[in-house]
Amino acid sequence: MAFQPFSVQCLTCSSRLRVTDPSLVGTISACPKCGSMVEITGGDPVEDGGQDALPRAPEQVALGADSVDSETITRDAISAAEIDADHSVEELASYSQPFQGSDSLESAEVVDTAMPISPDDWQSDRTRKSRQLGMIVAVSIATLLIAVIVFAWFVRTWSRSGEVAAVPATEVPATEEGAEVEEPIAPDATEIEQSEPNREASAPTSPEVGPAEAKGTGTEAKGTEPVQGSGSATAKGTGPAKEGGTSDDHVKPPATMGEVAATVPAANSASVIPADLLPIDPLGPMPPVVNPDRDAVPPDAEEGMSKLDEIPPELRKFTVLLDLGREANETKPTIATPPSLNIAKIENAAEESLDPMMIATPPPAIDMDRALALEFALNSKGYPLGDLVLLFSQLTGVPVQIDWMTFDLAQKSIGQSVPTPRGFLSAGEQLEKVAESVGATLRVDKSFVLLTIDDATFAVIAEAITGVEDFAEQRSSAIAVLGAFLESEAEPNAATVRIGASLGEQQLAVLAFESLRRMRNIQGKVEDEFLRRWAHPVDSPAGPWTVLAAGDSGPALDAPVTIAELLRRVARRNQATCLVNWFDASRRRLSPEQIMMPYVQDDAGTMLSNTLRPFEMQVRRVDEHHWWVGTEATYDRLMVVVWSEPLGDQRGAFMKQITELMSGQSKDVFRIAYDQVSDRVMMLLPRYIVRQLPKIQQGIAAR
């Protein structure tokens, strides 16, 4: 039998070893590739009978043999008694070492020379670095968040402790026996919203004018000073605060009504209240109204009343009722007397309730060039000016508003029918032609378009109205009253009243001249239908602009419409023209193209109120032919010129009370002048004060 070469497979590196020497059978040899030990168990012998002789089965299963008989392995693993007799004896006899299902070598004889695999070898360098970097980033973020939370907690704790320390219980210095000691009133901080830059100071204008409109002036609004409440340590007339939180070594008595009002510093007119007579954002400060029940000075805590020190300052003034241990004749009153028992309780103006997020994130700027480039054609013989402005706002998305006061003082009705241009023109060209047809001009701002009267044109109109020739022999007294109201520098024996060159000063002068004419029963030069919206008697029933409470809402809608179209459609159905204060609307994200689909089964007032309530806007009925849309806060602060009835003996008390009530306000908020000829008082006041003047007069008459 000739030796047949065979191959042995290495279990470590899977390489095959070629065995050609029969003497190597049954030995252990090292793998030339990896060095592992491999057992050589035998080859496939060939019979000498010839080339066609078949190889005999190996005596033992070789490690890595080329041919492995699975049936033989199975039979070797089973006991010989469990196999049929005719097959098992013959086959088992051919093997000298039957397969036992275990290692062919003893464990002591196998030597593994391969090195153990490191844990780092199971992953690449890139994966390992990525995991390490991710762990570092996660730990850094967690550390930063913890630091921020701890810092925020520290700041809040520090702020609270600072606030508590800033308002300590006032130390009452030792006084003489029997002296009355009172604790000063804690200051009430009044929030002041800085008004938008507007026209030149001391200049009235329409409530429709935007914040960026400043005709004939380029001044910028300056910062406002905070208005101090009654009893403030930093009130006007007191010295600077000393170290330790006190402003004086002695406790001062409570201020009177005049002193309380005098503590309000007069801020810059362009910042406290816009320079216009009727500004767009007139949310400046109003005089602090003293409430005797709320602003009474609390008593100071005395020795022996430590338990009562924990009572809030508002309730501490009543502790005198609980002090039963002292003699009644030795107890002195500690509840401060109100500054004036005759002062009427005045309601404050409505406050602006605007989401701070809307202030922090103003609406995006409008691309005026692109919006006004929209081309369209109008086929109409005539269109009301107010409705046409709403139509342009709806088509372009650009708020277009009318300078209503200027139009009224020029005696141009916003309800008049104007011809529309012919042919396809851009929106800008359409507006220019409409403005030319009514003798007006356009002023394009970054957020709106204003339709107003040119300054030069209005100056000519104002010059014709502000003449004093019609006062005849009462000319000198008229010049004196008008000069005092307009605060112009009058020369001795002046022949006329000097009027400023700005549009606002001219508007206020026109209102003052027309008011004085009506106070003296002289025929006016401006019709009542135009003047009564901006100047009227105190008790005029047409003065207040009431919230719309009725009207026809029209048929049910079958598709959404824009807010501009809805207002125009409902107003025209009720024979009225609607003007929108787009400055208030835009601050509340109400644009002309805002889509609406209201429930129109109610009356017009209810339907529009429900539609505009989310935007805090109101529709007010100015008169039977005009509606105005804006916020309640803006309406309360619109300026108006009013005059009283003949006062007689009540003149001094009335003027004193009004002056004390409005003390500390700038001339853009309050002006007053007495006309001896008519025995009336002419005043410039905000509308929320005007509607309460009858109550003040009744209180004076009742005394």
XYZ file of C-alpha atoms in Angstrom:
703
model
C 0.000 0.000 0.000
C 1.476 3.339 -1.056
C 1.299 6.427 1.150
C -1.183 9.015 -0.090
C -0.320 12.649 0.830
C -3.084 14.497 2.656
C -3.824 17.865 4.292
C -4.430 18.851 7.900
C -6.396 22.017 8.817
C -5.256 24.323 11.624
C -8.082 25.215 14.004
C -6.632 28.641 14.833
C -5.907 30.240 11.460
C -7.842 27.715 9.238
C -4.803 27.138 7.030
C -4.023 23.633 5.637
C -0.774 21.726 6.127
C 0.353 19.340 3.346
C 1.688 16.030 4.809
C 3.938 14.067 2.420
C 6.083 12.201 4.939
C 4.356 9.106 6.415
C 6.576 9.313 9.501
C 4.737 12.469 10.599
C 1.473 10.607 11.043
C 0.490 10.485 14.736
C 2.733 13.377 15.735
C 2.060 16.996 16.744
C 3.479 19.706 14.565
C 3.460 23.490 14.765
C 1.497 25.509 12.187
C 4.012 27.464 10.094
C 1.569 30.396 9.816
C 0.277 31.065 13.333
C 2.466 28.729 15.438
C -0.434 26.773 16.912
C 0.046 23.037 17.563
C -1.740 20.720 15.090
C -2.073 16.938 15.489
C -1.381 14.821 12.373
C -3.579 11.732 12.776
C -3.255 9.894 9.461
C -3.788 9.957 5.713
C -5.713 7.993 3.104
C -3.673 4.870 2.137
C -3.995 3.444 -1.408
C -3.834 -0.243 -2.319
C -0.861 -1.439 -4.413
C -3.220 -3.181 -6.747
C -3.235 -0.292 -9.185
C -4.224 3.228 -9.874
C -7.919 2.509 -9.668
C -7.733 1.226 -6.140
C -10.028 3.234 -3.800
C -8.657 4.760 -0.623
C -9.424 3.010 2.633
C -11.228 4.767 5.403
C -8.832 6.317 7.904
C -8.209 4.554 11.177
C -9.128 7.634 13.180
C -10.860 10.955 12.388
C -8.041 13.304 11.522
C -8.120 16.892 12.716
C -8.877 18.868 9.597
C -9.107 15.837 7.232
C -10.348 16.487 3.760
C -13.198 13.999 3.946
C -15.315 13.492 7.020
C -18.051 10.855 7.089
C -20.895 12.176 9.275
C -22.489 8.713 9.435
C -19.255 7.218 10.790
C -19.007 9.963 13.433
C -22.576 9.250 14.461
C -22.003 5.507 14.691
C -18.794 5.965 16.714
C -20.589 8.165 19.203
C -23.213 5.465 19.870
C -22.519 2.270 21.796
C -21.908 -0.843 19.739
C -24.789 -2.638 21.439
C -27.255 -0.142 20.058
C -26.292 -0.815 16.392
C -27.443 -3.658 14.209
C -25.097 -6.675 14.447
C -24.520 -7.027 10.731
C -22.976 -3.565 10.419
C -21.477 -2.446 13.730
C -18.989 -5.270 14.324
C -17.341 -5.046 10.945
C -16.982 -1.285 10.964
C -15.862 -0.940 14.578
C -13.138 -3.531 14.028
C -11.446 -1.372 11.432
C -10.722 1.386 13.965
C -8.065 0.946 16.608
C -9.238 4.049 18.611
C -13.008 4.621 18.315
C -14.303 8.238 18.375
C -15.443 9.155 21.882
C -16.745 12.641 21.190
C -13.875 14.291 23.168
C -10.541 15.886 22.421
C -8.031 13.588 20.725
C -5.231 15.050 22.870
C -4.910 15.579 26.573
C -5.406 19.123 27.756
C -1.954 19.137 29.264
C -0.388 18.423 25.879
C -2.091 21.377 24.055
C -0.170 24.616 24.298
C -1.937 27.740 22.966
C 0.742 30.222 21.982
C -1.710 32.861 20.671
C -1.990 36.136 22.639
C -5.372 36.956 24.255
C -7.551 39.481 22.339
C -7.649 42.962 23.930
C -11.118 44.559 24.460
C -9.967 47.535 22.388
C -9.401 45.261 19.394
C -13.170 44.625 19.103
C -13.817 48.249 17.985
C -12.109 50.678 15.667
C -10.315 53.808 16.809
C -12.974 56.002 15.224
C -15.789 54.282 17.122
C -13.899 54.483 20.392
C -13.157 58.194 19.950
C -16.774 58.913 19.016
C -18.037 57.207 22.138
C -15.560 59.043 24.319
C -16.496 62.398 22.743
C -20.204 61.692 23.229
C -19.647 60.890 26.870
C -17.691 64.144 27.366
C -20.435 66.214 25.675
C -23.191 64.588 27.744
C -21.323 65.208 30.989
C -20.629 68.838 29.968
C -24.275 69.548 29.136
C -25.470 68.029 32.377
C -22.946 70.095 34.343
C -23.988 73.300 32.532
C -27.689 72.705 33.205
C -27.034 72.107 36.867
C -24.974 75.297 37.058
C -27.725 77.343 35.354
C -30.396 75.977 37.695
C -28.289 76.727 40.747
C -27.522 80.253 39.488
C -31.193 80.992 38.778
C -32.158 79.796 42.228
C -29.454 81.983 43.750
C -30.571 85.076 41.798
C -34.230 84.614 42.775
C -33.302 84.126 46.409
C -31.049 87.180 46.331
C -33.732 89.313 44.637
C -36.359 88.359 47.188
C -34.049 89.132 50.056
C -33.223 92.482 48.422
C -36.891 93.366 48.064
C -37.565 92.520 51.679
C -34.606 94.616 52.764
C -35.601 97.524 50.497
C -38.899 98.136 52.372
C -38.078 97.703 56.059
C -40.264 98.891 58.877
C -39.606 102.590 59.315
C -37.725 103.434 62.430
C -39.685 106.100 64.263
C -37.365 108.533 66.024
C -38.070 109.569 69.551
C -40.426 112.522 69.719
C -41.767 114.667 72.425
C -44.546 113.289 74.499
C -47.910 113.907 72.915
C -46.457 114.559 69.478
C -48.245 112.901 66.625
C -46.045 110.543 64.621
C -47.208 109.045 61.355
C -45.592 106.640 58.963
C -45.094 107.854 55.388
C -47.106 106.277 52.653
C -45.328 103.603 50.672
C -44.789 104.754 47.100
C -46.975 103.245 44.439
C -44.924 102.604 41.329
C -46.727 103.731 38.211
C -45.814 101.899 35.071
C -45.146 104.168 32.148
C -45.091 102.964 28.592
C -42.781 104.983 26.494
C -44.755 106.433 23.636
C -43.753 106.031 20.034
C -41.945 108.951 18.372
C -44.533 111.249 16.878
C -44.871 114.735 15.647
C -43.301 117.801 17.175
C -44.036 118.460 20.840
C -47.259 120.268 21.774
C -48.873 119.331 18.472
C -52.283 117.623 18.121
C -53.096 115.154 15.416
C -55.569 112.422 14.519
C -55.965 109.122 16.397
C -55.318 107.420 13.096
C -51.723 108.683 12.754
C -49.028 106.016 13.190
C -46.108 106.213 15.594
C -43.508 107.019 12.973
C -45.448 109.998 11.566
C -43.743 113.269 12.448
C -44.791 116.127 10.247
C -42.366 118.978 10.052
C -40.074 117.724 12.757
C -37.189 115.338 13.129
C -36.892 115.185 16.886
C -36.680 111.879 18.662
C -38.525 110.942 21.822
C -36.428 111.086 24.931
C -36.590 108.661 27.844
C -39.263 109.294 30.410
C -38.802 109.646 34.104
C -40.794 107.314 36.321
C -43.855 108.892 37.889
C -43.884 108.565 41.644
C -47.075 107.892 43.565
C -48.338 109.723 46.601
C -45.941 109.854 49.496
C -42.909 108.763 47.499
C -39.519 109.378 49.045
C -38.241 110.568 45.699
C -41.117 113.001 45.130
C -40.422 116.348 43.636
C -39.182 118.788 46.207
C -37.446 116.293 48.479
C -33.746 115.734 48.770
C -31.856 112.724 47.443
C -32.147 109.470 49.331
C -29.456 108.793 51.914
C -27.605 105.588 52.442
C -29.656 103.048 54.319
C -32.880 103.483 52.335
C -34.266 106.690 54.006
C -34.567 110.085 52.430
C -34.797 112.161 55.603
C -34.104 111.926 59.290
C -37.641 112.936 60.199
C -40.961 111.439 59.231
C -42.925 113.966 57.189
C -46.697 114.369 57.474
C -48.923 113.076 54.683
C -49.062 115.223 51.591
C -52.114 117.183 50.568
C -53.858 116.657 47.237
C -51.898 119.441 45.625
C -48.599 118.156 46.978
C -49.390 114.628 45.855
C -50.125 115.824 42.349
C -47.052 118.058 42.389
C -44.841 115.057 43.045
C -45.463 113.802 39.506
C -42.597 115.171 37.402
C -43.423 116.673 34.050
C -41.802 114.321 31.557
C -40.728 115.151 28.067
C -43.814 115.735 25.961
C -42.607 113.455 23.191
C -42.206 110.526 25.559
C -44.905 110.787 28.219
C -47.694 111.659 25.770
C -47.051 111.958 22.033
C -46.866 115.507 20.805
C -50.149 115.196 18.960
C -53.444 116.384 20.307
C -54.879 112.963 19.499
C -51.880 110.624 19.362
C -51.821 107.056 18.165
C -50.192 105.612 21.292
C -51.282 108.000 24.071
C -50.603 105.523 26.861
C -48.542 107.897 28.950
C -48.983 108.516 32.683
C -52.091 110.086 34.153
C -52.267 111.966 37.457
C -52.405 109.708 40.476
C -55.916 109.672 41.908
C -55.989 109.575 45.678
C -58.437 107.122 47.213
C -58.997 107.980 50.883
C -59.878 104.385 51.739
C -56.783 103.025 50.015
C -54.117 105.698 50.447
C -54.609 106.596 54.116
C -51.384 106.637 56.092
C -51.087 103.584 58.355
C -50.146 104.163 61.979
C -46.721 103.461 63.266
C -46.221 100.421 65.477
C -45.481 101.414 69.062
C -43.531 99.660 71.742
C -45.387 96.806 73.388
C -47.243 95.890 70.186
C -44.743 93.440 68.740
C -47.506 90.971 67.938
C -49.193 93.570 65.762
C -46.051 94.293 63.779
C -46.807 91.334 61.560
C -50.075 92.914 60.385
C -49.884 94.179 56.786
C -49.473 97.968 56.429
C -52.947 98.245 54.865
C -54.571 96.875 58.041
C -52.205 98.418 60.561
C -54.165 101.671 60.611
C -57.010 99.829 62.344
C -54.876 98.541 65.221
C -55.923 101.550 67.279
C -59.287 99.838 67.667
C -57.609 96.847 69.276
C -55.489 98.795 71.736
C -57.741 98.508 74.817
C -55.017 98.854 77.424
C -54.576 102.608 77.157
C -56.818 105.349 78.383
C -59.218 106.688 75.796
C -58.292 110.301 76.474
C -54.605 109.532 75.903
C -55.135 107.823 72.554
C -54.384 110.079 69.613
C -55.817 109.448 66.136
C -53.322 107.778 63.842
C -55.478 107.373 60.703
C -54.436 110.150 58.345
C -57.071 112.528 57.048
C -57.581 112.346 53.292
C -55.863 115.163 51.399
C -59.236 116.635 50.526
C -62.670 115.541 51.622
C -64.168 117.335 48.654
C -62.167 115.605 45.943
C -64.325 113.308 43.812
C -63.331 109.712 43.273
C -62.098 109.641 39.691
C -61.988 106.430 37.703
C -58.670 105.682 36.083
C -58.225 105.207 32.373
C -58.325 101.711 30.915
C -54.949 100.018 31.001
C -53.165 98.639 27.979
C -53.241 94.829 28.157
C -50.768 93.740 25.508
C -48.972 90.410 25.514
C -45.261 91.048 26.219
C -44.365 88.484 23.576
C -46.033 90.683 20.948
C -43.882 93.592 22.064
C -40.732 91.456 22.048
C -41.526 90.015 18.607
C -43.005 92.804 16.477
C -44.717 91.902 13.201
C -42.448 91.603 10.164
C -41.893 94.694 8.092
C -44.064 95.172 5.013
C -42.433 95.296 1.598
C -44.114 98.529 0.520
C -42.680 98.581 -3.009
C -43.914 95.086 -3.741
C -47.310 95.538 -2.066
C -48.098 98.846 -3.760
C -47.002 97.474 -7.146
C -50.168 95.348 -7.383
C -52.061 96.346 -10.536
C -55.852 96.368 -10.778
C -58.685 98.399 -12.263
C -61.757 99.925 -10.601
C -65.013 100.394 -12.487
C -67.000 102.789 -10.313
C -68.532 106.198 -10.792
C -67.783 107.104 -7.204
C -66.618 105.483 -3.988
C -66.738 106.828 -0.384
C -63.253 107.845 0.694
C -63.286 105.869 3.955
C -64.523 102.706 2.219
C -62.011 103.137 -0.603
C -59.178 103.266 1.919
C -60.374 99.975 3.442
C -60.569 98.460 -0.047
C -56.954 99.414 -0.808
C -55.892 97.954 2.568
C -57.683 94.707 1.763
C -56.155 94.350 -1.720
C -52.553 95.208 -0.820
C -52.324 94.121 2.820
C -50.868 97.559 3.649
C -52.743 99.465 6.402
C -53.976 102.730 4.849
C -55.461 105.209 7.322
C -56.770 108.744 7.192
C -55.579 111.699 9.281
C -59.122 112.222 10.460
C -58.652 115.415 12.518
C -56.799 117.188 9.729
C -59.539 116.300 7.247
C -62.247 117.505 9.659
C -60.555 120.824 10.458
C -60.104 121.336 6.694
C -63.855 120.512 6.430
C -63.324 117.559 4.095
C -65.691 114.661 4.774
C -64.252 111.155 4.736
C -67.651 109.905 3.607
C -67.637 111.964 0.427
C -67.749 110.073 -2.857
C -64.520 110.330 -4.850
C -64.013 109.266 -8.488
C -61.825 106.239 -9.080
C -59.046 106.219 -11.704
C -59.623 104.440 -14.993
C -57.569 101.589 -16.411
C -55.094 99.150 -14.895
C -52.849 101.016 -12.484
C -50.713 99.936 -9.551
C -52.043 100.400 -6.037
C -49.568 103.202 -5.424
C -50.714 105.069 -8.532
C -54.352 104.529 -7.589
C -53.756 106.022 -4.141
C -51.897 109.028 -5.536
C -54.739 109.870 -7.925
C -57.306 109.516 -5.133
C -55.249 111.826 -2.903
C -55.016 114.436 -5.664
C -58.768 114.368 -6.184
C -59.431 115.324 -2.522
C -56.532 117.776 -2.177
C -54.522 115.479 0.074
C -51.110 113.824 0.008
C -49.643 110.408 0.825
C -46.949 109.678 3.369
C -45.535 106.172 3.152
C -44.069 104.681 6.309
C -42.481 101.272 6.865
C -45.679 99.880 8.412
C -48.570 101.950 7.014
C -49.616 104.618 4.500
C -51.105 107.885 5.794
C -53.558 109.974 3.787
C -53.406 113.554 5.096
C -53.558 117.207 4.114
C -50.319 118.815 3.017
C -48.720 121.037 5.669
C -48.626 124.093 3.424
C -52.283 123.641 2.460
C -53.376 123.265 6.071
C -51.347 126.318 7.114
C -53.415 128.440 4.713
C -56.630 126.957 6.118
C -55.529 127.553 9.717
C -54.563 131.163 8.997
C -58.069 131.903 7.780
C -59.652 130.366 10.890
C -57.354 131.888 13.534
C -58.123 135.500 12.824
C -59.495 137.698 15.650
C -61.393 140.230 13.534
C -64.780 138.682 14.323
C -64.268 139.236 18.077
C -64.733 142.983 17.455
C -64.385 145.075 20.642
C -63.613 141.925 22.646
C -60.507 141.285 20.586
C -57.996 142.135 23.316
C -59.609 139.812 25.885
C -59.825 137.036 23.279
C -56.126 137.409 22.506
C -55.325 137.194 26.221
C -57.403 134.041 26.759
C -56.101 132.320 23.635
C -52.520 133.307 24.444
C -52.842 131.821 27.934
C -54.373 128.595 26.584
C -51.882 128.182 23.736
C -49.018 129.390 25.982
C -47.734 131.683 23.300
C -45.472 134.611 24.078
C -47.932 137.488 23.771
C -46.598 140.993 23.311
C -48.212 143.981 25.062
C -51.259 145.193 23.114
C -50.747 142.411 20.555
C -53.014 142.541 17.506
C -53.190 138.779 17.100
C -52.119 135.495 18.684
C -48.791 134.032 17.677
C -49.223 130.448 16.434
C -46.494 127.860 15.971
C -45.441 126.620 12.556
C -45.914 122.901 13.212
C -49.043 121.046 12.163
C -49.903 120.069 15.745
C -49.728 123.651 17.015
C -51.925 124.828 14.159
C -54.505 122.113 14.859
C -54.701 123.055 18.548
C -54.993 126.736 17.635
C -57.935 126.039 15.316
C -59.724 124.114 18.079
C -59.067 126.884 20.633
C -60.303 129.696 18.366
C -63.463 127.799 17.424
C -64.129 126.875 21.064
C -63.786 130.479 22.226
C -66.157 131.634 19.475
C -68.804 129.222 20.717
C -68.151 130.171 24.337
C -68.948 133.798 23.403
C -71.806 132.872 21.052
C -69.938 134.027 17.947
C -70.528 132.295 14.623
C -67.784 129.720 14.046
C -65.760 129.227 10.882
C -65.756 125.418 11.122
C -69.052 123.565 10.860
C -70.313 121.779 13.973
C -70.456 118.421 12.186
C -66.653 118.542 11.808
C -65.734 120.275 15.084
C -67.865 118.346 17.595
C -65.675 115.242 17.321
C -62.659 117.180 18.659
C -64.143 120.103 20.640
C -67.514 120.353 22.391
C -69.185 121.521 25.623
C -68.657 119.447 28.755
C -72.238 118.182 28.821
C -72.578 117.581 25.078
C -74.517 114.340 24.399
C -72.608 113.894 21.138
C -69.215 114.036 22.858
C -68.665 110.419 23.996
C -67.949 107.717 21.421
C -70.090 104.852 22.691
C -69.414 101.191 21.944
C -71.551 99.973 19.044
C -74.513 98.075 20.484
C -76.912 97.615 17.568
C -77.129 97.627 13.788
C -77.767 95.292 10.888
C -75.128 92.567 10.496
C -76.320 91.482 7.057
C -76.919 88.024 5.603
C -75.078 84.918 6.710
C -71.656 84.380 5.149
C -70.972 81.322 3.006
C -67.201 81.915 2.813
C -64.531 83.631 4.938
C -63.840 87.320 4.353
C -61.039 89.654 5.402
C -61.512 91.920 8.402
C -61.243 94.996 6.157
C -64.037 93.724 3.919
C -66.181 92.726 6.918
C -65.921 96.189 8.503
C -66.549 97.931 5.181
C -69.537 95.730 4.324
C -71.285 96.013 7.707
C -70.621 99.767 8.003
C -72.023 100.503 4.545
C -75.073 98.388 5.336
C -75.696 100.744 8.277
C -74.992 103.938 6.227
C -71.712 104.566 8.050
C -68.011 104.830 7.260
C -65.543 102.886 9.395
C -62.054 104.108 10.317
C -59.530 101.712 11.872
C -56.645 102.622 14.148
C -54.193 100.283 12.421
C -51.474 101.078 14.952
C -53.472 99.347 17.699
C -54.456 96.581 15.296
C -50.962 95.794 14.017
C -49.562 95.545 17.555
C -52.103 92.770 18.144
C -51.398 90.919 14.885
C -54.602 92.165 13.225
C -53.811 92.947 9.593
C -56.264 94.113 6.896
C -56.138 90.720 5.160
C -56.923 88.768 8.369
C -59.481 86.087 7.444
C -62.732 86.061 9.441
C -66.009 84.120 9.301
C -68.188 85.474 12.127
C -71.613 84.394 13.276
C -73.898 87.054 11.761
C -77.216 86.078 13.324
C -76.687 88.703 16.069
C -76.847 92.451 15.610
C -73.860 94.288 14.142
C -72.556 95.469 17.520
C -72.595 92.007 19.107
C -71.177 90.328 16.017
C -68.259 92.763 15.663
C -67.597 92.723 19.414
C -67.291 88.918 19.429
C -65.106 89.001 16.321
C -62.652 91.617 17.626
C -62.570 90.484 21.276
C -59.493 88.212 20.802
C -57.625 91.292 19.538
C -58.943 93.536 22.381
C -60.390 95.945 19.831
C -63.726 97.761 19.958
C -66.050 99.356 17.417
C -67.273 102.750 18.688
C -70.096 104.774 17.222
C -68.782 108.321 16.803
C -72.049 109.533 15.271
C -74.714 108.119 13.018
C -72.405 108.130 9.980
C -68.981 107.275 11.443
C -67.500 104.284 13.292
C -64.060 104.085 14.903
C -62.144 100.857 15.662
C -59.441 100.830 18.337
C -58.663 99.810 21.917
C -60.349 101.170 25.016
C -57.005 102.306 26.423
C -56.309 104.413 23.330
C -59.789 105.938 23.341
C -59.566 106.965 27.015
C -56.362 108.899 26.319
C -57.470 110.733 23.179
C -57.285 114.498 23.784
C -60.328 116.747 23.358
C -60.965 120.476 23.941
C -64.011 121.167 26.135
C -65.558 124.224 27.729
C -67.791 124.478 30.778
C -71.066 126.253 31.469
C -70.946 129.646 33.203
C -69.472 128.860 36.619
C -70.461 131.855 38.753
C -69.391 131.439 42.372
C -68.076 127.940 41.725
C -65.336 129.142 39.375
C -62.571 129.140 41.978
C -63.470 125.739 43.442
C -63.881 124.151 40.015
C -60.588 125.445 38.634
C -58.753 124.507 41.831
C -60.080 120.959 41.806
C -59.302 120.392 38.114
C -55.842 121.889 38.523
C -55.087 119.692 41.516
C -56.422 116.645 39.731
C -54.251 117.199 36.644
C -51.287 118.714 38.456
C -47.924 117.494 37.245
C -49.088 116.698 33.707
C -47.467 118.260 30.672
C -49.139 120.825 28.456
C -49.825 118.111 25.884
C -52.170 116.453 28.387
C -53.727 119.342 30.289
C -54.349 123.018 29.589
C -56.841 125.393 31.154
C -57.810 129.038 30.612
C -60.613 131.153 32.100
C -62.632 133.543 29.935
C -63.988 136.396 31.996
C -66.349 137.560 29.261
C -68.305 134.281 29.075
C -67.489 133.117 32.637
C -66.471 129.752 31.197
C -63.344 127.619 31.383
C -61.678 126.145 28.286
C -59.673 122.947 28.915
C -57.608 120.357 27.071
C -58.213 116.973 28.747
C -58.149 113.247 27.995
C -61.543 111.729 27.300
C -61.703 109.602 30.446
C -61.477 112.802 32.540
C -63.991 114.632 30.342
C -66.690 112.017 30.893
C -66.319 112.481 34.673
C -66.462 116.294 34.676
C -70.245 116.373 35.328
C -69.651 114.310 38.474
C -67.004 116.774 39.630
C -69.333 119.715 39.028
C -72.144 118.004 40.923
C -69.831 117.358 43.844
C -68.848 121.016 43.956
C -72.467 122.155 43.718
C -73.492 119.818 46.544
C -71.095 121.447 49.020
